Short mmCIF file of C-alpha atoms and ligand atoms in Angstrom, two decimals:
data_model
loop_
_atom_site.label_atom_id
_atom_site.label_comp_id
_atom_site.label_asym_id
_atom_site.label_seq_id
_atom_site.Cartn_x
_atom_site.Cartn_y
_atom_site.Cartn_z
CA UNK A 90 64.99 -43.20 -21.04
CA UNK A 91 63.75 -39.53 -22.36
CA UNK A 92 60.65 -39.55 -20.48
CA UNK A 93 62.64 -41.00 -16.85
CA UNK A 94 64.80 -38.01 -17.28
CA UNK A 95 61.97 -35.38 -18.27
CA UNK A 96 60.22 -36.55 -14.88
CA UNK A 97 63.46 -36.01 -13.23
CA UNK A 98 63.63 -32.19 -14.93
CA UNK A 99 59.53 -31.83 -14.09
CA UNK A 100 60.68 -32.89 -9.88
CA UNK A 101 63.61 -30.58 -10.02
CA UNK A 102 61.55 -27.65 -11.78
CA UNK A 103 58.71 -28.11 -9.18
CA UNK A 104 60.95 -27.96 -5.61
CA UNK A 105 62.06 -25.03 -7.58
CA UNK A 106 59.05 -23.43 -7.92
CA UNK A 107 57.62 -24.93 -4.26
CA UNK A 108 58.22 -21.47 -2.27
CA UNK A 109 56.45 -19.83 -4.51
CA UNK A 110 53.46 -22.30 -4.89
CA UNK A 111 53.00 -22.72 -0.70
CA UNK A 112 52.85 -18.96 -0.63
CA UNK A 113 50.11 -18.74 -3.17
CA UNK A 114 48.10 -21.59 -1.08
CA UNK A 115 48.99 -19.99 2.31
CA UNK A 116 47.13 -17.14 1.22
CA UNK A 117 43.82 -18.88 -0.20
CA UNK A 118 43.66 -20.86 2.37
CA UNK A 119 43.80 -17.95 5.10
CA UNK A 120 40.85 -16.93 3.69
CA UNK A 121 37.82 -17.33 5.85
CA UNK A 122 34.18 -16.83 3.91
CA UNK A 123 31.29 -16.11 6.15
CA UNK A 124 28.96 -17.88 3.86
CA UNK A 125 28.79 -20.20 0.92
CA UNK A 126 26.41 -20.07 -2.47
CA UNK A 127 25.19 -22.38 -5.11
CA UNK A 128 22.78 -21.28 -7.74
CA UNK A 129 19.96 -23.44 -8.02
CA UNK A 130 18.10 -24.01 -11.57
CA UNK A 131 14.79 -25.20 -11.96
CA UNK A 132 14.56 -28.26 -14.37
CA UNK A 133 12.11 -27.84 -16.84
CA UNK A 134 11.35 -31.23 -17.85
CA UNK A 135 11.02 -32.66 -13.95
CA UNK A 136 10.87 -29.46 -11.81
CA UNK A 137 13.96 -30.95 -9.98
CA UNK A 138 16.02 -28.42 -8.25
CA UNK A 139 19.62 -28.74 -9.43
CA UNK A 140 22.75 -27.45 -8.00
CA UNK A 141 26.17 -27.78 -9.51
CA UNK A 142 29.63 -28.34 -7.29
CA UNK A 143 33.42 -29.08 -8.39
CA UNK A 144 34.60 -32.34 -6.74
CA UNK A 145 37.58 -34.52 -7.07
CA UNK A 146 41.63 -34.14 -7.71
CA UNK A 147 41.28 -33.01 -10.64
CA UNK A 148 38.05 -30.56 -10.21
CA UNK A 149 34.81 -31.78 -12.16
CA UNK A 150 31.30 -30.57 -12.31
CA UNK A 151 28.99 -32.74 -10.54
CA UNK A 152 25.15 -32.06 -11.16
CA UNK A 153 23.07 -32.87 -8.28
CA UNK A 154 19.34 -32.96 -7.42
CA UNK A 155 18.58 -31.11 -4.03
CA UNK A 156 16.57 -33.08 -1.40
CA UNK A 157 16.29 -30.92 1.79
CA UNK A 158 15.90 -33.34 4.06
CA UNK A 159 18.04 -35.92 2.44
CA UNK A 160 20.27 -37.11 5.01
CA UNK A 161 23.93 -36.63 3.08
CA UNK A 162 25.34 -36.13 -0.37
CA UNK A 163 25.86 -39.45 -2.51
CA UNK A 164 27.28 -39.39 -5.86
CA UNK A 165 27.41 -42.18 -8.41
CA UNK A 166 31.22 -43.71 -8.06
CA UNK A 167 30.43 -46.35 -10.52
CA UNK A 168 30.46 -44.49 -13.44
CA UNK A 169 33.72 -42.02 -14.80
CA UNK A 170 34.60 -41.28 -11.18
CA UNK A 171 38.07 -40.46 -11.10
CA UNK A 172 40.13 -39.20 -8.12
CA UNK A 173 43.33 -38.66 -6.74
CA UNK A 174 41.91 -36.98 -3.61
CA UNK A 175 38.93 -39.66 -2.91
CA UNK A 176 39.28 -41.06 0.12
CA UNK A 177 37.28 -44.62 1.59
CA UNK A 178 36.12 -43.98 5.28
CA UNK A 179 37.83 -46.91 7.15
CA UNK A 180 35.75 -49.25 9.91
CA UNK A 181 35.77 -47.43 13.11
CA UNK A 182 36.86 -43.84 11.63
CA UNK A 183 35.60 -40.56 13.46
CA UNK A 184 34.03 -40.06 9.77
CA UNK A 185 32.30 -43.52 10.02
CA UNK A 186 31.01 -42.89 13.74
CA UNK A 187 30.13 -39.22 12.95
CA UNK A 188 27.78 -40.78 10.26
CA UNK A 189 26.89 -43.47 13.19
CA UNK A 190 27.61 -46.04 9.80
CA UNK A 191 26.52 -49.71 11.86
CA UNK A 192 28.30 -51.81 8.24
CA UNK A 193 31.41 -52.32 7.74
CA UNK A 194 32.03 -54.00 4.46
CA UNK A 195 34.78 -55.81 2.10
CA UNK A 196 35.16 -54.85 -1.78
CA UNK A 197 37.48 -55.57 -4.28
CA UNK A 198 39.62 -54.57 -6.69
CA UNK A 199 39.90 -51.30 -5.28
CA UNK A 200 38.10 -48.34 -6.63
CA UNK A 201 35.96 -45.43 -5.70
CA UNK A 202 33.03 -46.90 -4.68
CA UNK A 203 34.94 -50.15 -3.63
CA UNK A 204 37.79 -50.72 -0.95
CA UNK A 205 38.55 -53.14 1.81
CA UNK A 206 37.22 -52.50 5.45
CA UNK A 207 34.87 -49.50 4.72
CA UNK A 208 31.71 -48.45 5.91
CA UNK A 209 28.63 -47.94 3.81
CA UNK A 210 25.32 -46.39 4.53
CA UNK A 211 22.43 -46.73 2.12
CA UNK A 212 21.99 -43.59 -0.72
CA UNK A 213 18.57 -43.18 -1.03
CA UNK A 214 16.52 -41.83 -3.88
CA UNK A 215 13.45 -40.29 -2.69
CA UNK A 216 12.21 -39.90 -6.42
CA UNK A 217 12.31 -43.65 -7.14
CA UNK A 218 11.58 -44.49 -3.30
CA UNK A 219 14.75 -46.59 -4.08
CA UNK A 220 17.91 -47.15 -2.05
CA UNK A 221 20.86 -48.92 -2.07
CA UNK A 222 24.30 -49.93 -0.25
CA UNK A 223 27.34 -47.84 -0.80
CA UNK A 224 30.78 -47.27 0.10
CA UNK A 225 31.27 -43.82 2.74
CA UNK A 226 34.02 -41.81 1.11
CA UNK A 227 35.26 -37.86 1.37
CA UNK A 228 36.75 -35.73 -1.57
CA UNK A 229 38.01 -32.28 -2.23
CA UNK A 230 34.78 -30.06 -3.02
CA UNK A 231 34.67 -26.65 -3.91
CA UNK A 232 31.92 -24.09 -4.35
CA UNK A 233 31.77 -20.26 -4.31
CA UNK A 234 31.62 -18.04 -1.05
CA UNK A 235 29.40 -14.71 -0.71
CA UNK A 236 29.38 -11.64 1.12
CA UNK A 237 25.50 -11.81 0.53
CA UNK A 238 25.48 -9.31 -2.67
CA UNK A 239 27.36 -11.13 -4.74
CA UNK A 240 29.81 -14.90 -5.51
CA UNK A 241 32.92 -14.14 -4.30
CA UNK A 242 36.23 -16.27 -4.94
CA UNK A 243 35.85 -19.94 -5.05
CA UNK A 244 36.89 -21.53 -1.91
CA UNK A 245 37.39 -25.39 -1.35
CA UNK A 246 36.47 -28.09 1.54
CA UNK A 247 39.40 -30.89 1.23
CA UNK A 248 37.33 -33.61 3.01
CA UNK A 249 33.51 -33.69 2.23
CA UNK A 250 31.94 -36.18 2.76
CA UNK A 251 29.65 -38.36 0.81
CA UNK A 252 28.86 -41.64 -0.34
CA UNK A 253 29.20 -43.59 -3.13
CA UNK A 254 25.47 -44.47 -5.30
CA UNK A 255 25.60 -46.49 -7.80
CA UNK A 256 24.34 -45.29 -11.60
CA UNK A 257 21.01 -47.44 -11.62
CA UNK A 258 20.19 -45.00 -8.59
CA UNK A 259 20.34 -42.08 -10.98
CA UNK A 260 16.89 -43.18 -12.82
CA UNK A 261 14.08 -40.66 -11.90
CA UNK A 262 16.89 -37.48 -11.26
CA UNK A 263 16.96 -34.81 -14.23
CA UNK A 264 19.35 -35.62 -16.90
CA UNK A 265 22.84 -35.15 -16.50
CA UNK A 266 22.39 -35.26 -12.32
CA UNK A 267 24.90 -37.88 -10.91
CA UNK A 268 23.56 -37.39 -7.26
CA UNK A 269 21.63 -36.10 -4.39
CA UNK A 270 22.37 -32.95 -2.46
CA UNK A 271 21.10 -33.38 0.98
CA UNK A 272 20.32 -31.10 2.80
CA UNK A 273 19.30 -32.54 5.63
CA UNK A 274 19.58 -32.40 9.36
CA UNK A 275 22.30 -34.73 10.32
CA UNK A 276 26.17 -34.14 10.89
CA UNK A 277 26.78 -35.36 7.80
CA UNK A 278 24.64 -33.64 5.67
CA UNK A 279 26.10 -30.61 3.71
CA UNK A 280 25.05 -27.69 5.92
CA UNK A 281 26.37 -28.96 9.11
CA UNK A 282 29.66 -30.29 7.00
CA UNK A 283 30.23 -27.01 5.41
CA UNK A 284 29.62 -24.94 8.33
CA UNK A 285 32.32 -27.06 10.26
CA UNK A 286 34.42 -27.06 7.24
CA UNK A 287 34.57 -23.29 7.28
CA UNK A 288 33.67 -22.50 10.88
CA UNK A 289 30.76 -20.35 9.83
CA UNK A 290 27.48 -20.73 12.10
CA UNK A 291 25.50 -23.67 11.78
CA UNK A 292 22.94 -22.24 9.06
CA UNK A 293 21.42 -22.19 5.87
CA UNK A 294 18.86 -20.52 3.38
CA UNK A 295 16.94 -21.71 0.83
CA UNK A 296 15.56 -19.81 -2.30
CA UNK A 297 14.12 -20.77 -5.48
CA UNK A 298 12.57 -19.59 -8.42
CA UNK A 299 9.97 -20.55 -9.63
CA UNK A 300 10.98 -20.29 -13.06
CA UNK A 301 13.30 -22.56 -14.92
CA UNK A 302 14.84 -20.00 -16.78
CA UNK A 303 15.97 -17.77 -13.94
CA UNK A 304 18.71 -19.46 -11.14
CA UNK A 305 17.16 -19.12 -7.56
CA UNK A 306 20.02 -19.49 -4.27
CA UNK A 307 21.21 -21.47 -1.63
CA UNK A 308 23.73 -19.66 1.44
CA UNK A 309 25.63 -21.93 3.44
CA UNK A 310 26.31 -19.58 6.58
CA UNK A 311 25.16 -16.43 7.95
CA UNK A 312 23.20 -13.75 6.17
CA UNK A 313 22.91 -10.99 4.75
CA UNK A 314 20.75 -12.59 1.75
CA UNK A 315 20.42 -9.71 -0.15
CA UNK A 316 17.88 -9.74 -3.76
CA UNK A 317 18.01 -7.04 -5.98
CA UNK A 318 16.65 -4.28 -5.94
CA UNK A 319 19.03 -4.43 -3.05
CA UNK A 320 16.83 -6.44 -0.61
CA UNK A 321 18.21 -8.07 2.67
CA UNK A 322 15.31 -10.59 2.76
CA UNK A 323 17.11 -11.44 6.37
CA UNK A 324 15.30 -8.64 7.79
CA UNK A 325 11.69 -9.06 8.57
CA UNK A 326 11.79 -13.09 8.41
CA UNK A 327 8.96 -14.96 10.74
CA UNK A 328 10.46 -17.12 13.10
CA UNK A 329 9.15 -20.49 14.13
CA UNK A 330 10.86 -23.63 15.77
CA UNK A 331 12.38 -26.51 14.02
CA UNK A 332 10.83 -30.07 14.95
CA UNK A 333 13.04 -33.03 15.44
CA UNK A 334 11.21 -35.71 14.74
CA UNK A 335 12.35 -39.04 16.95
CA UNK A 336 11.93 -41.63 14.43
CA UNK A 337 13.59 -41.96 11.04
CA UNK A 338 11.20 -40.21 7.95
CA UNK A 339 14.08 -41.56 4.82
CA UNK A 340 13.12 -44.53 2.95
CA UNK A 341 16.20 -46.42 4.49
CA UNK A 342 17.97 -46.03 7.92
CA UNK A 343 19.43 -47.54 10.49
CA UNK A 344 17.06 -48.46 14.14
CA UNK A 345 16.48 -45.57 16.56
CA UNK A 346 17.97 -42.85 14.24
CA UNK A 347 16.59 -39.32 13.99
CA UNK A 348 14.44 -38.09 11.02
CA UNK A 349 16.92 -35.71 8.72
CA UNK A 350 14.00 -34.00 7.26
CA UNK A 351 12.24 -30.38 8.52
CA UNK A 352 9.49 -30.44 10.63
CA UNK A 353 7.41 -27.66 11.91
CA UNK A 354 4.68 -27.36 14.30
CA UNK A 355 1.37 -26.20 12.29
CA UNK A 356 -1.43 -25.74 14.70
CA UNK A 357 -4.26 -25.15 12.29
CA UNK A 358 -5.13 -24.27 8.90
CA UNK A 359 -7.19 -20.94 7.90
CA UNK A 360 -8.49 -19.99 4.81
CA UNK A 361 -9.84 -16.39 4.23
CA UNK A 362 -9.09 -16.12 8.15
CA UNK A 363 -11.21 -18.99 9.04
CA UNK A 364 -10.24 -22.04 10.64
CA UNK A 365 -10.82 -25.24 8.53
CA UNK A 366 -11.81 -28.08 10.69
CA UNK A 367 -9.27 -30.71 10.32
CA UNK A 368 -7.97 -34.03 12.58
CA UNK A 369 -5.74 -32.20 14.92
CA UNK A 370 -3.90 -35.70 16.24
CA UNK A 371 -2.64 -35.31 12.16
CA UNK A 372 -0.76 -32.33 12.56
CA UNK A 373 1.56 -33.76 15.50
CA UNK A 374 4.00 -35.91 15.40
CA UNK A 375 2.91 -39.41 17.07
CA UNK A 376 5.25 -41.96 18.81
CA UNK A 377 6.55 -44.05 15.51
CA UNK A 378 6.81 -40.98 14.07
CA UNK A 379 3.86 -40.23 11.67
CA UNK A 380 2.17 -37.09 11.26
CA UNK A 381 2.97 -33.10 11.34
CA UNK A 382 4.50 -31.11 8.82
CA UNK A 383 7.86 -31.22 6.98
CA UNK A 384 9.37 -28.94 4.08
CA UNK A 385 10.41 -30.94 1.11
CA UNK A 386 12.06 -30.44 -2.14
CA UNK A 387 11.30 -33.62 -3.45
CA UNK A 388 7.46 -32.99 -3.84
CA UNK A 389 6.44 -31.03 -6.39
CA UNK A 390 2.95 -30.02 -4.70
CA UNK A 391 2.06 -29.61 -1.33
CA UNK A 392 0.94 -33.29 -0.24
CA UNK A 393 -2.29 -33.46 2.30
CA UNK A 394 -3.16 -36.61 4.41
CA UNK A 395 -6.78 -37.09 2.54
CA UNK A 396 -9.04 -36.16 5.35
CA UNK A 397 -7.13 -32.88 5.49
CA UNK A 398 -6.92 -32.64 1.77
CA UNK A 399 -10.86 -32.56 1.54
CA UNK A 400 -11.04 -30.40 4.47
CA UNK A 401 -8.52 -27.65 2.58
CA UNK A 402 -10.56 -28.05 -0.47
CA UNK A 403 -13.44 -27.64 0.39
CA UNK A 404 -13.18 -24.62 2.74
CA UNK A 405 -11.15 -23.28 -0.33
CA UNK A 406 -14.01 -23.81 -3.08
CA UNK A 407 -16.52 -22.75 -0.38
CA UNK A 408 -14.53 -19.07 -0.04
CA UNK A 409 -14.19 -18.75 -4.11
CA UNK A 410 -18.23 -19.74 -4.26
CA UNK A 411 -18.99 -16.66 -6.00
CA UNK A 412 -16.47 -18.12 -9.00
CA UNK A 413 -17.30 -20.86 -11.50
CA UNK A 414 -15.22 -24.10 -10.83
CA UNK A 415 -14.19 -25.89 -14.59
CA UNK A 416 -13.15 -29.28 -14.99
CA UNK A 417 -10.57 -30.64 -12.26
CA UNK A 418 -7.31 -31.29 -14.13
CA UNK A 419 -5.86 -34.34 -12.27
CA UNK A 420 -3.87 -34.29 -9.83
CA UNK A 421 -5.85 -31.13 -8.99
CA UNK A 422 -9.25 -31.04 -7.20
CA UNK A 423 -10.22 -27.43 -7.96
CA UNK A 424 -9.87 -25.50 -10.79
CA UNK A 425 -10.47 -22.42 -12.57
CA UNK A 426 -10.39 -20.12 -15.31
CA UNK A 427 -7.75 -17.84 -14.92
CA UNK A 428 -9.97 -15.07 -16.31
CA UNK A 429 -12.23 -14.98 -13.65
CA UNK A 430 -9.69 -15.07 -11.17
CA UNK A 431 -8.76 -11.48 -10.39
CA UNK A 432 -4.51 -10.80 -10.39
CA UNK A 433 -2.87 -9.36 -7.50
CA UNK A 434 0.89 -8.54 -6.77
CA UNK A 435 1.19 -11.47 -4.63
CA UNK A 436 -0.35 -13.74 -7.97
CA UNK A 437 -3.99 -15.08 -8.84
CA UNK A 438 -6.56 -13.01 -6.49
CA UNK A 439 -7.35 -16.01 -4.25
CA UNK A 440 -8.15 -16.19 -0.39
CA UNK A 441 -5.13 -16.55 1.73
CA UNK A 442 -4.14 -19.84 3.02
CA UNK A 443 -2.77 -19.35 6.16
CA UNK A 444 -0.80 -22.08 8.29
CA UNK A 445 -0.88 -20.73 11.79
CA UNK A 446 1.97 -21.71 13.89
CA UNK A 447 2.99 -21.64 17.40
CA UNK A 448 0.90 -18.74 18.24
CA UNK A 449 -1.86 -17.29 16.26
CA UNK A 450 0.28 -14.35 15.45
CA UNK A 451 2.44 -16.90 14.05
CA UNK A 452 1.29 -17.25 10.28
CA UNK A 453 2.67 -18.79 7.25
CA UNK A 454 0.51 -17.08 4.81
CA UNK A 455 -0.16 -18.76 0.96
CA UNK A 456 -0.97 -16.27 -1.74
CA UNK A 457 -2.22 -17.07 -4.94
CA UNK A 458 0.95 -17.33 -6.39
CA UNK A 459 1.88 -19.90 -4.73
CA UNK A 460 -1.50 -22.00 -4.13
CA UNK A 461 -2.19 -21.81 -7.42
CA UNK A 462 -1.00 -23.93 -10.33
CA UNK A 463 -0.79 -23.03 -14.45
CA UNK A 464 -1.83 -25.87 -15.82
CA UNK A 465 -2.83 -24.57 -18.99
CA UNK A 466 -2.87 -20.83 -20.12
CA UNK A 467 -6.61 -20.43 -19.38
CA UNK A 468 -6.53 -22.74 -16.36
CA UNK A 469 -5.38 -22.49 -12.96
CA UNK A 470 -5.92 -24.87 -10.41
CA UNK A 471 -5.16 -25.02 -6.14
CA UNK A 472 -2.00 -26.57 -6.05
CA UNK A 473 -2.12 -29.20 -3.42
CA UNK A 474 -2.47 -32.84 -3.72
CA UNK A 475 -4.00 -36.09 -1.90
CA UNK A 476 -1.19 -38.07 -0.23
CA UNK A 477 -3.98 -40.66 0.58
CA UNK A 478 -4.99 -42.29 4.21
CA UNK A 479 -1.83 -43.82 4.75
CA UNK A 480 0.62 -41.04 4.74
CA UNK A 481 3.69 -41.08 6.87
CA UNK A 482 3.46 -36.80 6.97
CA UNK A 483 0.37 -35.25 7.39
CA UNK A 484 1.59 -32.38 5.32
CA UNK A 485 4.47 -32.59 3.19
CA UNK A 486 4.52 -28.64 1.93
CA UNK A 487 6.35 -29.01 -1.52
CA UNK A 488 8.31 -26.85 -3.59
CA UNK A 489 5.88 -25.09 -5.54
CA UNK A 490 4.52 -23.39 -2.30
CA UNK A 491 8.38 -22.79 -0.97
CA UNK A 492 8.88 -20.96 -4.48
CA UNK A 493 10.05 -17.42 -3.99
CA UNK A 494 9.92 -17.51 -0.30
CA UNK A 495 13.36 -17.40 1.54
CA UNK A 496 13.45 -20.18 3.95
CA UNK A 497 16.45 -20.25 6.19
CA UNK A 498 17.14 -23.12 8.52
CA UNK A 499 18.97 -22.45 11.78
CA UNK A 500 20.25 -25.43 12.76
CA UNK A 501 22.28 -24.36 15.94
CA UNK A 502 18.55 -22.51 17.35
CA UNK A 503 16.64 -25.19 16.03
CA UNK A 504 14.79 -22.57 14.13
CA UNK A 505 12.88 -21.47 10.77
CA UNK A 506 12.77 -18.42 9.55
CA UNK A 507 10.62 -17.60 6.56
CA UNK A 508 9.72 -14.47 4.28
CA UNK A 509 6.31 -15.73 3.01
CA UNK A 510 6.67 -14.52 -0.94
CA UNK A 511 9.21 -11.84 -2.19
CA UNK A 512 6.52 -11.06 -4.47
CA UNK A 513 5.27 -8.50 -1.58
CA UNK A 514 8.59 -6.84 -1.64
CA UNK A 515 8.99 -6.67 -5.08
CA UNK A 516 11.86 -8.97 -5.32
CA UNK A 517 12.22 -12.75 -5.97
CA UNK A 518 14.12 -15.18 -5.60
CA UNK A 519 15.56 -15.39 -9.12
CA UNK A 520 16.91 -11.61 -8.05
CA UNK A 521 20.29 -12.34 -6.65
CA UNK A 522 23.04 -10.66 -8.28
CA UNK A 523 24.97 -13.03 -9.64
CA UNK A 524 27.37 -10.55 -11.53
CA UNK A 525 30.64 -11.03 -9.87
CA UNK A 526 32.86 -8.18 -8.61
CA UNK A 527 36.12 -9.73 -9.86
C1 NAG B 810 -7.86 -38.48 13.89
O1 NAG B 810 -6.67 -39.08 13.41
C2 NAG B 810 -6.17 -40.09 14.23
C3 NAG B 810 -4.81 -40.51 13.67
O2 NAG B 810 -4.92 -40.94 12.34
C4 NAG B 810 -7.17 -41.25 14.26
O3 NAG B 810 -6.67 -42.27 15.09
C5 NAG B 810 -8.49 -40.72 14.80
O4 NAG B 810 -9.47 -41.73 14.75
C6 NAG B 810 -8.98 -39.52 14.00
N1 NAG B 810 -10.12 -38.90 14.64
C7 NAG B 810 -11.26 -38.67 13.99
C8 NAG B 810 -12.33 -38.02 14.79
O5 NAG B 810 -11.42 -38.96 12.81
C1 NAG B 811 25.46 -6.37 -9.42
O1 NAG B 811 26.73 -6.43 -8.81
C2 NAG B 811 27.77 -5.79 -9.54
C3 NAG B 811 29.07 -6.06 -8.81
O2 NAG B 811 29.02 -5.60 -7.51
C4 NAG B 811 27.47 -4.32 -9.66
O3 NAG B 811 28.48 -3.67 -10.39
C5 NAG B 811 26.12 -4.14 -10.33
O4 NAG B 811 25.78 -2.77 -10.34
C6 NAG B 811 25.04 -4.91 -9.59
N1 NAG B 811 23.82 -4.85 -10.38
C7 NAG B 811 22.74 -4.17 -9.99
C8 NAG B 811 21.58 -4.22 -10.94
O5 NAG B 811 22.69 -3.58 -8.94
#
């Protein structure tokens, strides 16, 4: 009886208060940001790059791993998800044909993760190389907006869209992640999502530090990116176009889809200015799909098809002949001591590495710091890997060499543009001003 009538007092206290609740939401929702932010922090125990959003009804943290060119965001809905707002994407939905979803599936009893005549795609974990079926949902996410300077008010997408991992999915992601952000370049992945969500243009940037004590940045939207001390890295960024490539690169996807992940067009490979004599069919993209050059967050090290791999290091050691080598510290090839390795602005004094582009003007350039790797404090070895014979990418260029760079990824030019390292311009990426106005 009491608590019948005190949900009678709580309705009649709330169409009370309704005016002056729609106001209040009239006016956040009027509220247009030109661009989006998440902090990114380095893990220290798996280099992971982890971002952080609120999600659900009511709002929770949800820790996520980044993978650029991970096709959409899946979250585990097996464990402690709990949602008003959650929402199953029903057979035959725009959502289910924007995410071109060929299942359709039956689950029971109801649940997140679990509802009659849904369709599923298939969460993958690129750190496991393990995937798995799950239910296609959307949810209320929100996230802070920018002006570029500095996180502005927290704004809030109604209808995300994700899908639902399970927790065994989780193993291999840092601890406390319950997902993957990604990234990637499909209609369903976040940047395309959030940029129709809050009809801002169709673009994104990517920053991050290199240390795991500092945050580095991602902007959903249009720049400025501005660094402190009051740096618009926007300015002066090298432009070169974005690669689709025809065939599917994920570890699980349905026939005749696109690849998600980043690919650009490197021509040739110079170090100290010149060219290294690789296995040019490598470095293009053939008809199943193999070859070129993608961006990933999921490696940790550049990765190098092994003929190009041997080719890198050995025109590498052959420039830095005048220095001693010291024992290779696996999965290095060619080390050295860091004393006898002079120390520039731009990191260990090193020849450049230079990945020339669509032009010869066109140069992604590799200073020492990031070609070269700490691996102990006397020790510093070239950062880049052997993928083996076999690999499906020629050149997977991993996160330590994106490190302090700004990459942004224009999806509506098909377009990269990239800083090559803030180092030069005394800036990084673990400079943006994260001290908020309010
Ligand atoms: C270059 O690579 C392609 C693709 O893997 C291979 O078919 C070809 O034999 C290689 N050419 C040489 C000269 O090694
Ligand atoms: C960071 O931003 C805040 C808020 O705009 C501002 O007051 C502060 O001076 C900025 N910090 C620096 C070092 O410029």
């Amino acid at each position: 009886m009491a608590s019948s009538s005190s949900s009678f007092y709580f309705l009649l206290l709330c169409s009370f208060l309704f005016p002056i609740i729609s106001l209040s939401t009239a006016k956040t929702t009027s509220f247009r940001p030109k661009a989006l932010l998440l902090p990114v922090t380095k893990d220290a125990s798996t280099s992971q790059y982890l971002v952080q959003i609120k999600q659900r009804t009511p709002f929770v943290p949800v820790k996520l791993t980044v993978d650029l060119g991970g096709e959409f965001l899946w979250i585990d809905c097996e464990k402690g998800y709990v949602s008003s707002s959650y929402k199953p994407a029903r057979c035959g939905s725009a959502q289910c044909n924007l995410a071109q979803s060929k299942a359709c599936g039956e689950c029971s009893p109801p649940k997140p993760g679990c509802n009659k005549n849904t369709c599923s795609l298939f969460p993958y974990n690129p750190f496991i190389r393990t995937s798995t079926g799950g239910e296609f949902a959307s949810d209320v996410v929100s996230l802070l907006s920018t002006n570029g300077l500095n996180p502005g008010r927290v704004v809030s997408a109604p209808k995300v869209l994700f899908t639902c991992g399970s927790t065994f999915l989780l193993q291999g992601l840092a601890s406390g992640v319950t997902g993957i952000a990604g990234l990637g370049r499909k209609k369903i992945g976040l940047p395309l999502q959030l940029a129709s969500a809050f009809s801002f243009n169709r673009k994104f940037a990517v920053c991050l530090s290199s240390s795991t004590r500092s945050k580095g940045v991602i902007f959903f939207g249009n720049e400025p990116y501005v660094f402190l001390p009051n740096i618009d890295v926007s300015k002066n960024l090298i432009y070169t176009p974005l690669i689709l490539n025809p065939v599917s690169t994920s570890g699980s996807f349905f026939e005749g889809e696109t690849s998600a992940d980043y690919f650009i067009g490197v021509k040739s490979i110079k170090i100290n200015d010149k060219v290294v004599p690789v296995n040019t069919t490598l470095l293009s993209i053939d008809k199943v799909g193999n070859g070129g050059t993608k961006i990933s967050t999921v490696e940790r090290y550049t990765v190098l098809h092994t003929s190009i791999y041997n080719a890198v290091v050995g025109a590498f050691v052959k420039a830095l002949s005048k220095v001693p080598r010291v024992k290779a510290v696996a999965p290095f090839g060619a080390c050295y001591a860091s004393k006898s390795l002079g120390s520039t602005r731009v990191g260990p004094g090193v020849p450049a590495i230079d990945l020339v582009l669509q032009s010869k003007k066109v140069v992604w350039r590799i200073f020492g710091a990031n070609s070269m790797v700490q691996v102990s404090d006397e020790v510093l070895c070239l950062g880049f890997v052997d993928g083996g014979v076999e690999t499906r990418t020629s050149i997977v260029i991993g996160g330590h060499q994106i490190e302090d760079n700004l990459l942004q990824f224009d999806l509506a030019a098909s377009r990269l543009g990239f800083s090559s390292s803030l180092l030069f311009r005394q800036t990084t990426c673990a400079n943006f001003n994260f001290t908020s106005i309010a």
